[in-house]
Coordinates of C-alpha atoms in Angstrom, one line a residue:
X17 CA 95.5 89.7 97.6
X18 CA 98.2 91.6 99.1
X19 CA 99.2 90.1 103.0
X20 CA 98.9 92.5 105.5
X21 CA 100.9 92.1 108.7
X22 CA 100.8 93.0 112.3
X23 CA 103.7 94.6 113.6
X24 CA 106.1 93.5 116.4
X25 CA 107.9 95.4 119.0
X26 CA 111.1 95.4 120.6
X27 CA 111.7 97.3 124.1
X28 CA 114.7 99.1 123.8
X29 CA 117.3 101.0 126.6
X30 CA 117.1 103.7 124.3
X31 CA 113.8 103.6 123.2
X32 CA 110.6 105.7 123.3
X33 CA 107.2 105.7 123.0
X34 CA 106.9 108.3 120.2
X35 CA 105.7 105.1 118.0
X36 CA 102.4 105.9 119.2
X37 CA 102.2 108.3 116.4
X38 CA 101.6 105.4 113.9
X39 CA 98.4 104.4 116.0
X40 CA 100.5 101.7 117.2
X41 CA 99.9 100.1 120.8
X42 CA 103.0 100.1 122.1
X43 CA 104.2 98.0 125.2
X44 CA 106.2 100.3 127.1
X45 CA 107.4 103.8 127.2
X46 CA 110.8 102.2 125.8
X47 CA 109.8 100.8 122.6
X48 CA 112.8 101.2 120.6
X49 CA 111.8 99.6 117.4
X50 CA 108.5 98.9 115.0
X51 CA 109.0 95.6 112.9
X52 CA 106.7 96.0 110.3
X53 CA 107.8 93.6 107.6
X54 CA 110.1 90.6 109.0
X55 CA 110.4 86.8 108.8
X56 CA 113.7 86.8 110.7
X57 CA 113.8 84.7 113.8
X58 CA 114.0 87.6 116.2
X59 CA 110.1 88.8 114.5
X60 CA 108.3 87.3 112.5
X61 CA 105.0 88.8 111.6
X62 CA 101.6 87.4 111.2
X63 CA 99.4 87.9 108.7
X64 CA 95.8 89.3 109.2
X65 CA 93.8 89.0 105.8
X66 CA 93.0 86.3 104.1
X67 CA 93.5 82.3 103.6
X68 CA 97.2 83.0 105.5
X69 CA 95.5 85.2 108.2
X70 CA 96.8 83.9 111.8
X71 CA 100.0 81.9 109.9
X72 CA 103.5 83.6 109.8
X73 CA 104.9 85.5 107.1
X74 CA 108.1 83.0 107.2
X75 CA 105.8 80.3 107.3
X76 CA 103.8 81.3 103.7
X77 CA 107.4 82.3 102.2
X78 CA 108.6 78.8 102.5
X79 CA 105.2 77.0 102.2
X80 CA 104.0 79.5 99.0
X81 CA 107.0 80.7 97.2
X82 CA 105.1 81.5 93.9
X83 CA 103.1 84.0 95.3
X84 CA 107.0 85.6 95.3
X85 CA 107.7 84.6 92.1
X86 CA 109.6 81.4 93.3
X87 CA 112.5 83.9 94.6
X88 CA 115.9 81.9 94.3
X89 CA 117.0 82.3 98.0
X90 CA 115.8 80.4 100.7
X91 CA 115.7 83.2 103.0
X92 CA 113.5 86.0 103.0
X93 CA 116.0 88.8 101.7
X94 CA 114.6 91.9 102.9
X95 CA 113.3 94.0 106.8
X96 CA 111.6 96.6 107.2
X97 CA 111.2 98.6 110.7
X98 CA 111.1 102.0 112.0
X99 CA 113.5 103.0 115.5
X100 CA 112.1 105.4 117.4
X101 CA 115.5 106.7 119.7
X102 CA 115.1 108.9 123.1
X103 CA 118.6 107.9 123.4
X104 CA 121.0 107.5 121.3
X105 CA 121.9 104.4 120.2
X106 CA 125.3 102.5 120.7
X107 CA 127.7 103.0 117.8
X108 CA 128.2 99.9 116.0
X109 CA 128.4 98.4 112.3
X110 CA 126.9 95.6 110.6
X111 CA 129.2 92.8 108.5
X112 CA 128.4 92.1 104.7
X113 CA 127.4 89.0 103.5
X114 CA 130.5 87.1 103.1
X115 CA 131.8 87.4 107.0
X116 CA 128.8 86.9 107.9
X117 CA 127.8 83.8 105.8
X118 CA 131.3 82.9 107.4
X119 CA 130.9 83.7 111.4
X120 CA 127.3 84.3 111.6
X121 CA 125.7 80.6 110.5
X122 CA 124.8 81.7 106.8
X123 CA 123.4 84.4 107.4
X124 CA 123.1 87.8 105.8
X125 CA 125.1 90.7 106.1
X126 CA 123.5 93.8 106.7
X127 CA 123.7 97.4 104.2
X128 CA 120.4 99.1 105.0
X129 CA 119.3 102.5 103.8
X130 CA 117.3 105.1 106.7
X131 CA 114.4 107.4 105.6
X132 CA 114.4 110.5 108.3
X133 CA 110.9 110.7 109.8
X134 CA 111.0 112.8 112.5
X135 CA 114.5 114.8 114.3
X136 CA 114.4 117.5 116.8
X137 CA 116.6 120.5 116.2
X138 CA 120.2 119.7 115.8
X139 CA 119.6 116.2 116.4
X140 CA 122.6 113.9 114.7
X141 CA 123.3 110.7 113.3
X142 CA 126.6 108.8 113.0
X143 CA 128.1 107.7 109.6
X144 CA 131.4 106.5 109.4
X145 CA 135.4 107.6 111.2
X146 CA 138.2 109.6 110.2
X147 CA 140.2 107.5 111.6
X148 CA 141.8 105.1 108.4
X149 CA 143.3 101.9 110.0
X150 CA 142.4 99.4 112.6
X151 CA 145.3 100.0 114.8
X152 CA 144.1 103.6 115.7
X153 CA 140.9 103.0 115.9
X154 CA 141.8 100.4 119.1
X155 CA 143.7 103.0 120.6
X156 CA 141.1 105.5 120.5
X157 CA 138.8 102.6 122.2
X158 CA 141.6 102.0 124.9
X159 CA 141.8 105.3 125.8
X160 CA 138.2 106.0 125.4
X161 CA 138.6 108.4 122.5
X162 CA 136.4 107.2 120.4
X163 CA 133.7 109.5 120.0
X164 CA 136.2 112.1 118.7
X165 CA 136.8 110.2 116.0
X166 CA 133.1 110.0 114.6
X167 CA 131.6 111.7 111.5
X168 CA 128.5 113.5 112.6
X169 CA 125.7 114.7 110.2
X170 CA 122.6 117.2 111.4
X171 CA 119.6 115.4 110.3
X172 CA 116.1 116.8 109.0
X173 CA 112.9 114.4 108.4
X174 CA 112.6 114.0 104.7
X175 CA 116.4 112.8 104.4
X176 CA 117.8 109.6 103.2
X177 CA 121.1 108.0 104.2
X178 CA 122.4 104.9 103.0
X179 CA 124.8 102.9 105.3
X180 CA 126.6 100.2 103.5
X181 CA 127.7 96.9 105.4
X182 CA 131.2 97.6 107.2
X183 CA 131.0 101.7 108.3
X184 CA 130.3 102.6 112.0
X185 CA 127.0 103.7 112.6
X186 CA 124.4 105.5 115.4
X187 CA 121.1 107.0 115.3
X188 CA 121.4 110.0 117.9
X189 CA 118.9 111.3 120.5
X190 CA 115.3 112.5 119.5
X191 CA 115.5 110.8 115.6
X192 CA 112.7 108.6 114.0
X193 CA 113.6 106.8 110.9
X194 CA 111.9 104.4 108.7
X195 CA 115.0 101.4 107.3
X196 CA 114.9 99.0 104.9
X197 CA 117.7 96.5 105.4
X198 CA 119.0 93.2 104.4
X199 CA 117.2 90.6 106.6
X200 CA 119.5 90.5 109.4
X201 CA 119.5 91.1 113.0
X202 CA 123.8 91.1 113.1
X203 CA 125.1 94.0 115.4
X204 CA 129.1 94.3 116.4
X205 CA 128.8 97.3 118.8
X206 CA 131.6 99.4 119.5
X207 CA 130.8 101.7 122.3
X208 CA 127.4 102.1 124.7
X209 CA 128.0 105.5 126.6
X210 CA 128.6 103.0 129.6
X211 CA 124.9 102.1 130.0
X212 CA 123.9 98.7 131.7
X213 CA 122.4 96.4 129.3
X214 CA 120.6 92.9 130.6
X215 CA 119.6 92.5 127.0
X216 CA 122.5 92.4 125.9
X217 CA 125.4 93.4 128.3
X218 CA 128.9 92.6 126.4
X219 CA 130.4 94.6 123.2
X220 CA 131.5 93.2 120.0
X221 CA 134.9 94.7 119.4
X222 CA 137.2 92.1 118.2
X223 CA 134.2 91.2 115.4
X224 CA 133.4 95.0 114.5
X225 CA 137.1 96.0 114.5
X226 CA 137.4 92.8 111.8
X227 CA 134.4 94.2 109.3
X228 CA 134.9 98.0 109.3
X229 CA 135.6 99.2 106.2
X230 CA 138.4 102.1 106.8
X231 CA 138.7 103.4 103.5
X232 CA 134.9 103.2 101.9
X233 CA 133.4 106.5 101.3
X234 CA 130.0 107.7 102.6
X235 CA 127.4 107.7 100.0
X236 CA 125.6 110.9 99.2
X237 CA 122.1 110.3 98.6
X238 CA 120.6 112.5 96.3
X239 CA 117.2 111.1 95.2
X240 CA 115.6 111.0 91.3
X241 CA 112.2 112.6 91.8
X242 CA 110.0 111.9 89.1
X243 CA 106.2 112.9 88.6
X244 CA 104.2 110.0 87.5
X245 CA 100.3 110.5 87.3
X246 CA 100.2 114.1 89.0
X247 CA 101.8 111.8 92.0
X248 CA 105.7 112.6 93.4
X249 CA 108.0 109.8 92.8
X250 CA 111.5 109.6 94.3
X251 CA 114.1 106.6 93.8
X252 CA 116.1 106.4 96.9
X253 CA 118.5 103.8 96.4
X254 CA 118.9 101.2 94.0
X255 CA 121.9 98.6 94.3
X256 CA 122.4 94.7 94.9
X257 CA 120.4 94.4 98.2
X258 CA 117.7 96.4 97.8
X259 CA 115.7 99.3 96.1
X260 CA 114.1 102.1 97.7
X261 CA 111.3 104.5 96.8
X262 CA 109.1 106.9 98.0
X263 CA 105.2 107.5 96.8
X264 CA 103.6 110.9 97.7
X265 CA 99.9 110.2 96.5
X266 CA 97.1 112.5 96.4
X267 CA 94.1 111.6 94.0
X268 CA 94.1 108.1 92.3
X269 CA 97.6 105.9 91.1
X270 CA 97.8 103.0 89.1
X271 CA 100.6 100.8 90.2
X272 CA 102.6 98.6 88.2
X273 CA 104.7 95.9 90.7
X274 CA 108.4 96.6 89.4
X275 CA 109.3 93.1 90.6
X276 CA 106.9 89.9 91.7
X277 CA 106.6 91.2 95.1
X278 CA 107.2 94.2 96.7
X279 CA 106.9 95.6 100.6
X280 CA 105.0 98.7 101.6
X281 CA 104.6 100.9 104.4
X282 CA 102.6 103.7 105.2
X283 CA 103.8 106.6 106.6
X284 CA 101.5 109.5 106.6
X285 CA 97.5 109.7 105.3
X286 CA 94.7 107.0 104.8
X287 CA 93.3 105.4 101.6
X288 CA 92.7 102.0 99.8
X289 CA 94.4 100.2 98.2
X290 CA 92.5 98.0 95.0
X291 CA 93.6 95.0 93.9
X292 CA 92.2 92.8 91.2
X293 CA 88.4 93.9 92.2
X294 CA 89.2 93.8 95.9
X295 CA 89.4 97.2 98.2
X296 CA 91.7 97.2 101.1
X297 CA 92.2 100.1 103.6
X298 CA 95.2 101.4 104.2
X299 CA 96.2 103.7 106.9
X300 CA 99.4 105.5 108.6
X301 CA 101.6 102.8 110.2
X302 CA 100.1 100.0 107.3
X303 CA 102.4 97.3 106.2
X304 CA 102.1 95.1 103.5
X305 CA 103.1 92.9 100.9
X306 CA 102.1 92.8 97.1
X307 CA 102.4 89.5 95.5
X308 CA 102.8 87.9 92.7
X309 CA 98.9 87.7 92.5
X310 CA 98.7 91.3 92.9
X311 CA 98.9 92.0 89.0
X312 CA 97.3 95.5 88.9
X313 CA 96.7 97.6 92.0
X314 CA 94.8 101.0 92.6
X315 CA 96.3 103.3 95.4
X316 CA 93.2 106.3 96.4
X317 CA 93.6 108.7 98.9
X318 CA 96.2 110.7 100.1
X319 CA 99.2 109.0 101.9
X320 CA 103.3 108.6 102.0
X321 CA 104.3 105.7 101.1
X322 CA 107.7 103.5 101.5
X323 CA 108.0 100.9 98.6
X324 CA 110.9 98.3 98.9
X325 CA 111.9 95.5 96.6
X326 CA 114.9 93.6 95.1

């Protein structure tokens, strides 16, 4: 039975309330971000279906591991979300797994991969510097430069971008995207367009300055569409965190799990979902996990889907 979950939401400075779109009930017309699938302290999801309905989604992954095919790691490797920014949001960059197993208490680093939803015309997003050493990079911060300095990409909905742990970062004004990311909630944040933040009022330069990675160079995702059952198929992103594919389904798909579990979210349309004799509606702004007991599922109807797995 695959374990549906109730999202969570975090209010955000630069936040919105164009989550509504997703039939989601929203607190306040600043709700930055949709967790849909999380068991990291900062949201942790309930389940709503089933035996596990009312228990936490962290609380079955250490209490039920087979139904994840006894996964080796103690922590839950993978989150799922979607940001909705009005604003944009501060430039920062995330660490990778070794400074952060190092600084952070064990946890993980953070490479996640964003799915373009929704942009208004000309609307940007931030990947990465021209700007090659650390040295520079403080000056421009000193003399309040740094903007200059940024790598800025027009963005459409339908477009992925992969943004590897270590390379400066921002999702710009009027942007919706759907990420799947290492579990990790680990943010060094360079610069905040000299907004006041209770949540979170200091910046993280000494630790960002430490983890970007000057010389990596910005992946170009170019997805593998493949047409499987009369249904559109496209691999995102495949690499040691995480893989990434998107379902366009109109009609009927049977659906082989690539690994013991995977995580899926629904973007657009309405169906079901079958499983093992058992039919579960699925809807836009759905999310779910298919388990190890999930050993042949039917998707019907017509809907966008986000599949994630290791």
């Amino acid at each position: 039975m695959p374990l549906f979950l109730k999202p969570i939401f975090h209010e955000k400075i630069w936040g919105g309330n164009k989550l509504t779109r997703f039939n989601y009930d929203i607190p306040s017309q600043h709700t930055g971000e949709c967790w849909g699938i999380s068991v990291h302290p900062n949201g942790r999801n309930i389940i709503t279906n089933g035996s596990y309905a009312g228990q936490t989604l962290d609380q079955v992954w250490q209490d039920h591991r087979e139904l994840f095919g006894d996964f080796p790691s103690k922590d839950f490797p993978l989150l799922c979300k979607i940001v909705d920014a009005n604003e944009p949001l501060s430039i920062h960059v995330h660490p990778d797994d070794s400074y952060a197993y190092e600084y952070e208490s064990g946890q993980y680093g953070k490479s996640e991969c964003w799915y373009i939803i929704d942009a208004q015309e000309d609307a940007e997003i931030i990947m990465g510097t021209s700007i090659d050493n650390r040295e520079d990079l403080q000056q421009q911060l000193d003399q309040d430069n740094l903007l200059q300095s940024l790598r800025t990409i027009k963005v459409k909905p339908g477009e992925f971008y992969f943004i590897p742990a270590g390379t400066i970062h921002s999702i710009g004004a009027g942007v919706m995207v759907y990420e799947t990311m290492q579990s990790s909630d680990i943010s060094y944040r360079l610069y905040d367009y000299e907004r006041q933040r209770s949540d979170n009022p200091s910046l993280d330069i000494d630790k960002a300055l430490d983890v970007i990675q000057f010389t990596a160079d910005i992946p170009n995702i170019s997805p593998e569409n493949e047409i499987i059952e009369n249904h559109k198929c496209s691999y995102i992103v495949s690499n040691d965190f995480f893989t990434m594919v998107k379902w366009e389904i109109n009609g009927t798909l049977n659906y082989m799990k690539p690994r013991e579990f995977c995580l899926v979210s629904v973007l657009e349309g309405e169906g079901h979902i079958i499983t093992d004799g058992e039919i579960f509606k699925i809807e836009k702004g759905s999310n779910f996990i298919l388990t190890s007991e999930d050993l042949d599922s039917v998707f019907e109807g017509d809907f966008t889907l986000i599949i994630s797995y290791i």
